Amino acid sequence: MSDNSHARIDIMDVPQLDRDAAGLIKGIQRHYLRTLGQHTSSRSNHYKYQALAYTIRDHLMENWKNTKDACSKQDGKRAYYLSLEFLMGRALGNAILNLGLDDETADALHQLGLNYEEKIEMERDAGLGNGGLGRLAACFVDSCATLNLPVTGYGIRYEYGMFRQLIQNGYQVEEPDHWLNYGNVWEITRPEYTQRVHFGGHSECYTDDKGMMRCRWADTQDVLAIPYDIPIPGFENNTVNTLRLWKAAATDEFDLGEFNAGSYPESVAAKNNAEHISMVLYPNDASESGKVLRLRQQYFLASASIKDVLRQWTETHGNDFSQFAEKNCFQLNDTHPTVSVAELMRLLVDQYRLSWEEAWDITTKTMAYTNHTLLPEALERWPVHLFGRLLPRLLDIIYGINAQFLTKVAEKWPGDVDRQRRMSIIEEGDVKQVRMAYLAIVGCFSVNGVAQLHSDLLVEGLFKDFYEMWPEKFNNKTNGVTQRRWMAWCNKPMTRLINDTIGSGWITDLQQLRQLAPYADDDAFRQKWDACKRENKVRLAKLVQDTCNVEFNPDAMFDIQVKRIHEYKRQLLNVLHVIHLYDRIKRGDTANWTPRCILIGGKAAPGYYMAKQIIKLINNVADVVNHDPDVGDKLKVVFFPNYRVSAMEVICPAADLSEQISTAGKEASGTGNMKFMMNGALTIGTLDGANIEIREEVGDDNFFLFGLTAAEVDSIRGHYDPNGIIAADEDLRRVMNLLECGHFSQFEPGLFAGICGAIRNGNDPWLVAADFRSYVDAQQRAASAYMDRTSWLKKSIYNTAFSGKFSTDRTMEDYNREIWKLTPITPLSAA
Ligand SMILES: *Cc1c(COP(=O)(O)O)cnc(C)c1O
C-alpha cells in the first residue's frame, strides 16, 4: 500500500449536495462547462441533457455507495436476476422521480430557460430487450430497489439494442440502434472486476495432487467480460441497487506467431470476433433463433455473472461453500441463461473441487427458473454437436446431470422407457438436442409461470411429467408493472389528482388506489378525471400528428393495441374489426356512431414474414380509411412506428380502450394490459394470461370479454371450419370480400392472399375467424358504453382503483416470500 494511512481528510468525506433548485443549477453549470467542455455556441442540445443527467446522477452516487456498504455489513442472503434482456427505456425522469427532485428540477430548468420535457426527450431509450420479458426485468429491479431487497440484475451491454423501426411504403424497415453514440451517462465501468469466459477447446481428465481423478477444460479461446454498472434507485428510500451489464472484449494476448511474422492485422482480428458477442440484441420475441452467436451470448452472461458472484463469495468466505446456498439465489429469466446450472456445477467441481454431490446440492438450492411461454416454437433447444463444439466441458456436465436424473425417473417409474425418453434433457433423433427448459426444471428448486392460467397450463401440459415428479417445485408469480414509471412518472395529471384525493401512499402501496372507488360516484371528481384523460389524449394526438401526420380528435374513443407483432396476439383480428367499421360507414350504417381513433404499434421480428405482412396490411387499411371523405372523423387509423418504452409512456395514459385479444391460452401474462388498466383504460380482451386476473379484480361490468376459452380453443382443433364461419356471417363475409377483391391493395393485387389464406385455413392455430363475431359484439358494447359518459368514467376510475394487484412491488414480495427469502436491507441514511 503506497497510500498514507495517516490521512487527515477522508477521501470519502464529501460535502453534501444541495437538493434545492440553486444546487441543481450549480451542478448543471459545472457539468456543462467542466465535465462536458461545452461553450456558448455548442452545436448540440444533447449536452444540456447530459449536464442535467450528470447532476441527477451525483445525487444517486452516495446512496449507491451506502447501499453497497449496508449490504456488505448486513451480509445477508442476496439474489441475482439473470436476464438476456433489460428493456429499461430512459433513466433520467425515473431517477428524478425516485429522488423526489421533480419540482426542484422543473424550477432549476425554468430558471436556466431550458425546456424540461425537451431535455427528457434527448435521452435515448436503453432498448436492451424485445418486449414484455425485457420490460418485466426492468420493472423488477425498480421494485426490488424500492423494497430494499438486495437484488442485483445481470445482463449484457449490447452495443446495438432493439432495432429502430421505420415504415416505408407501409413496410417495416429495420435500422440499427446505436444507442451509445453520445455515450451513456448512467454507466460506470468497473474494469477491476473483469472476468474471463472460456469457449471452444476440449475437456480432459487428469489426476490431481491428491491422486483424485478430475476434469478440466483445456485449450480454450477466452473472451473478457467487462462490467458496466447502472444505478437502480428505489423510491425515496436512499437505496440504490445495481444492474451489472457485461461487455465482451478480446484478451490482450496477441497471437505472437502471427505478430512476429508481420501479420499485425490478423493477430488483432481476434479482438473483433470477441467483441461480436455483446454487439447486438437478437430481435426475436417469443421464438428461438438457433444461432451459435446467441448461445455464445447466453454462456457469456451466465459464466461472467456466476464467476462474479463466486468472486464476491470467496473474498469473504474463502473456499468454504457450506453457507453458499443459504446466502445466494439466482433467478433465471426464461431459459436464456439456463446454462448457468451447468456453469455453477463446473466451477464448483472443477475449480473449487467440491464433490459432484455437494455441488449438485448447492446448485439445486440456489437456482430458480421463470417460464415465459407455452408456445412450442419458443422452447429453446441447442443441437448437441454445436453445443459440444462451443462448450465441451458444459456438455459433459449436462450429460452427467441427465444420467443422474434419468436414474431417478427410472426408480420412480420402473420400466417406463417412454417417460424416460420424453423427460430426457437430451432429445434423441437425427439431430440430438439439448432441451434447455428441462435442464432448468431439473436444476432448479423453483419453476414459476407468470399468471395463474399460464402456471396451471404449464403443469397440465408442457411440464406435466415434471410436475408428477416434483409438484413442490411449481408455482405461480403473476407479473406486474412498476407504478412509479407507469403512472407517477408518465401520467402526471392523474397522479396530481390522485394525490390530492387520497394522498401519495399508492406510489409504494398500490392497493391504496382502492380508496378511489367511492369517488367514482362523485360528479366533481369524475369531471376532473375526464379532464386528466383528455389532457393525456391531447398529448398523444400531438405525437400522432407529428409522427403519422394523422389528426386524432381527443373527443373520440382512443382504441389502442401496442405490443410485439405476432400472430398469436392477433393484430389481424383488430384489423378485421377496423375493416368492418369502415364497411359499416360505407354502407351508411352509422346511427349512434361512436367516433374512434385506432392506434396499432409494435415491431415484427425481421425474419417473421407474416408479422411484416400484417404491418403492411394495417398501413394500407389506414391509408384507405384516413383518405376517404365518407369516413371523416368517424374513424381514424394509424400504425404508430417504432413502439418502445418512451412511446408507451405517452400512449398508455391516453388510452380509453386497451386491446388484449390474444388467442386464449397463448399469452403467458401480458403486462401492457396492466399499464393500460392502471391508467384508467377499459380492456377488451379474451380469457388469457393476466386478463383473467384483471377481470377478477375490476369486475365483469368494467371489462369487455369475448372469445373462446383456452379449453374451447383446445377442443376445436381438428374440426375448425373458418370457411363455414365466414359464409354464415354476413359482416365477416363482407370484410373478407373487401380484403380479397384488393380494396386495400389497389396497385398490388393479391398482396394479402397469404393473410386471407391463413384466416381461411382450417389449421389456423390462432382461430381468427372463430372469435370475429364475439369480438365485434364486444366492440359494439364498448362503443355504446363510451357514449354514456358518466358510466364510462366510473368504469375508468374503477379500472385504476382496482389495479393494485398489478404492481411489481406485489410480484417481488411474492418472489421474495416464496422463492428468495431475502431480508430487506436497512439503508444507511443519506446523512
Ligand atoms: C409493456 C411493454 C411490452 C409488453 O406488452 P404486452 O402487451 O404485454 O405484450 C412490450 N414492449 C414495450 C415497449 C412495453 O412497454
PDB file of C-alpha atoms and ligand atoms in Angstrom, residues 87 125 130-133 135-136 285 481 486 562-564 568-569 643-649 659-660 667 669-676, ligand 1:
ATOM      1  CA  LEU A  87     -35.780  -3.048 -21.545  1.00  0.00           C
ATOM      2  CA  ASP A 125     -34.084   4.631 -24.757  1.00  0.00           C
ATOM      3  CA  ASN A 130     -37.617  -7.175 -27.197  1.00  0.00           C
ATOM      4  CA  GLY A 131     -40.856  -6.681 -25.313  1.00  0.00           C
ATOM      5  CA  GLY A 132     -42.658  -7.918 -22.228  1.00  0.00           C
ATOM      6  CA  LEU A 133     -39.920 -10.228 -20.889  1.00  0.00           C
ATOM      7  CA  ARG A 135     -39.576  -4.795 -19.647  1.00  0.00           C
ATOM      8  CA  LEU A 136     -40.545  -7.146 -16.800  1.00  0.00           C
ATOM      9  CA  ASP A 285     -39.592 -12.164 -29.328  1.00  0.00           C
ATOM     10  CA  VAL A 481     -45.511  -3.299 -13.666  1.00  0.00           C
ATOM     11  CA  TRP A 486     -46.189   3.591 -15.483  1.00  0.00           C
ATOM     12  CA  VAL A 562     -49.428  -1.803 -28.871  1.00  0.00           C
ATOM     13  CA  LYS A 563     -47.199  -4.863 -28.384  1.00  0.00           C
ATOM     14  CA  ARG A 564     -44.880  -7.004 -30.496  1.00  0.00           C
ATOM     15  CA  TYR A 568     -50.975 -15.163 -31.541  1.00  0.00           C
ATOM     16  CA  LYS A 569     -51.542 -11.578 -30.370  1.00  0.00           C
ATOM     17  CA  TYR A 643     -43.067   1.381 -30.497  1.00  0.00           C
ATOM     18  CA  ARG A 644     -40.798   1.443 -27.429  1.00  0.00           C
ATOM     19  CA  VAL A 645     -40.830   2.241 -23.696  1.00  0.00           C
ATOM     20  CA  SER A 646     -40.716   6.025 -24.096  1.00  0.00           C
ATOM     21  CA  ALA A 647     -43.582   5.877 -26.621  1.00  0.00           C
ATOM     22  CA  MET A 648     -45.667   3.760 -24.239  1.00  0.00           C
ATOM     23  CA  GLU A 649     -45.195   6.467 -21.597  1.00  0.00           C
ATOM     24  CA  GLU A 659     -56.850  -4.289 -26.875  1.00  0.00           C
ATOM     25  CA  GLN A 660     -55.747  -7.597 -25.251  1.00  0.00           C
ATOM     26  CA  GLU A 667     -50.340 -15.073 -23.971  1.00  0.00           C
ATOM     27  CA  SER A 669     -49.379 -12.989 -18.899  1.00  0.00           C
ATOM     28  CA  GLY A 670     -49.097  -9.704 -20.726  1.00  0.00           C
ATOM     29  CA  THR A 671     -48.021  -6.563 -18.896  1.00  0.00           C
ATOM     30  CA  GLY A 672     -49.183  -3.953 -21.391  1.00  0.00           C
ATOM     31  CA  ASN A 673     -52.691  -4.868 -20.226  1.00  0.00           C
ATOM     32  CA  MET A 674     -51.710  -3.806 -16.678  1.00  0.00           C
ATOM     33  CA  LYS A 675     -50.206  -0.448 -17.715  1.00  0.00           C
ATOM     34  CA  PHE A 676     -53.433   0.431 -19.542  1.00  0.00           C
TER      35      PHE A 676
HETATM   36  C1  LIG B   1     -45.144  -3.276 -21.626  1.00  0.00           C
HETATM   37  C2  LIG B   1     -44.386  -3.359 -22.888  1.00  0.00           C
HETATM   38  C3  LIG B   1     -44.420  -4.525 -23.653  1.00  0.00           C
HETATM   39  C4  LIG B   1     -45.264  -5.733 -23.282  1.00  0.00           C
HETATM   40  O1  LIG B   1     -46.544  -5.573 -23.854  1.00  0.00           O
HETATM   41  P1  LIG B   1     -47.578  -6.803 -23.957  1.00  0.00           P
HETATM   42  O2  LIG B   1     -48.841  -6.137 -24.402  1.00  0.00           O
HETATM   43  O3  LIG B   1     -47.700  -7.376 -22.589  1.00  0.00           O
HETATM   44  O4  LIG B   1     -47.041  -7.751 -24.954  1.00  0.00           O
HETATM   45  C5  LIG B   1     -43.701  -4.570 -24.827  1.00  0.00           C
HETATM   46  N1  LIG B   1     -42.967  -3.523 -25.233  1.00  0.00           N
HETATM   47  C6  LIG B   1     -42.922  -2.362 -24.533  1.00  0.00           C
HETATM   48  C7  LIG B   1     -42.105  -1.223 -25.049  1.00  0.00           C
HETATM   49  C8  LIG B   1     -43.614  -2.250 -23.338  1.00  0.00           C
HETATM   50  O5  LIG B   1     -43.535  -1.107 -22.640  1.00  0.00           O
END
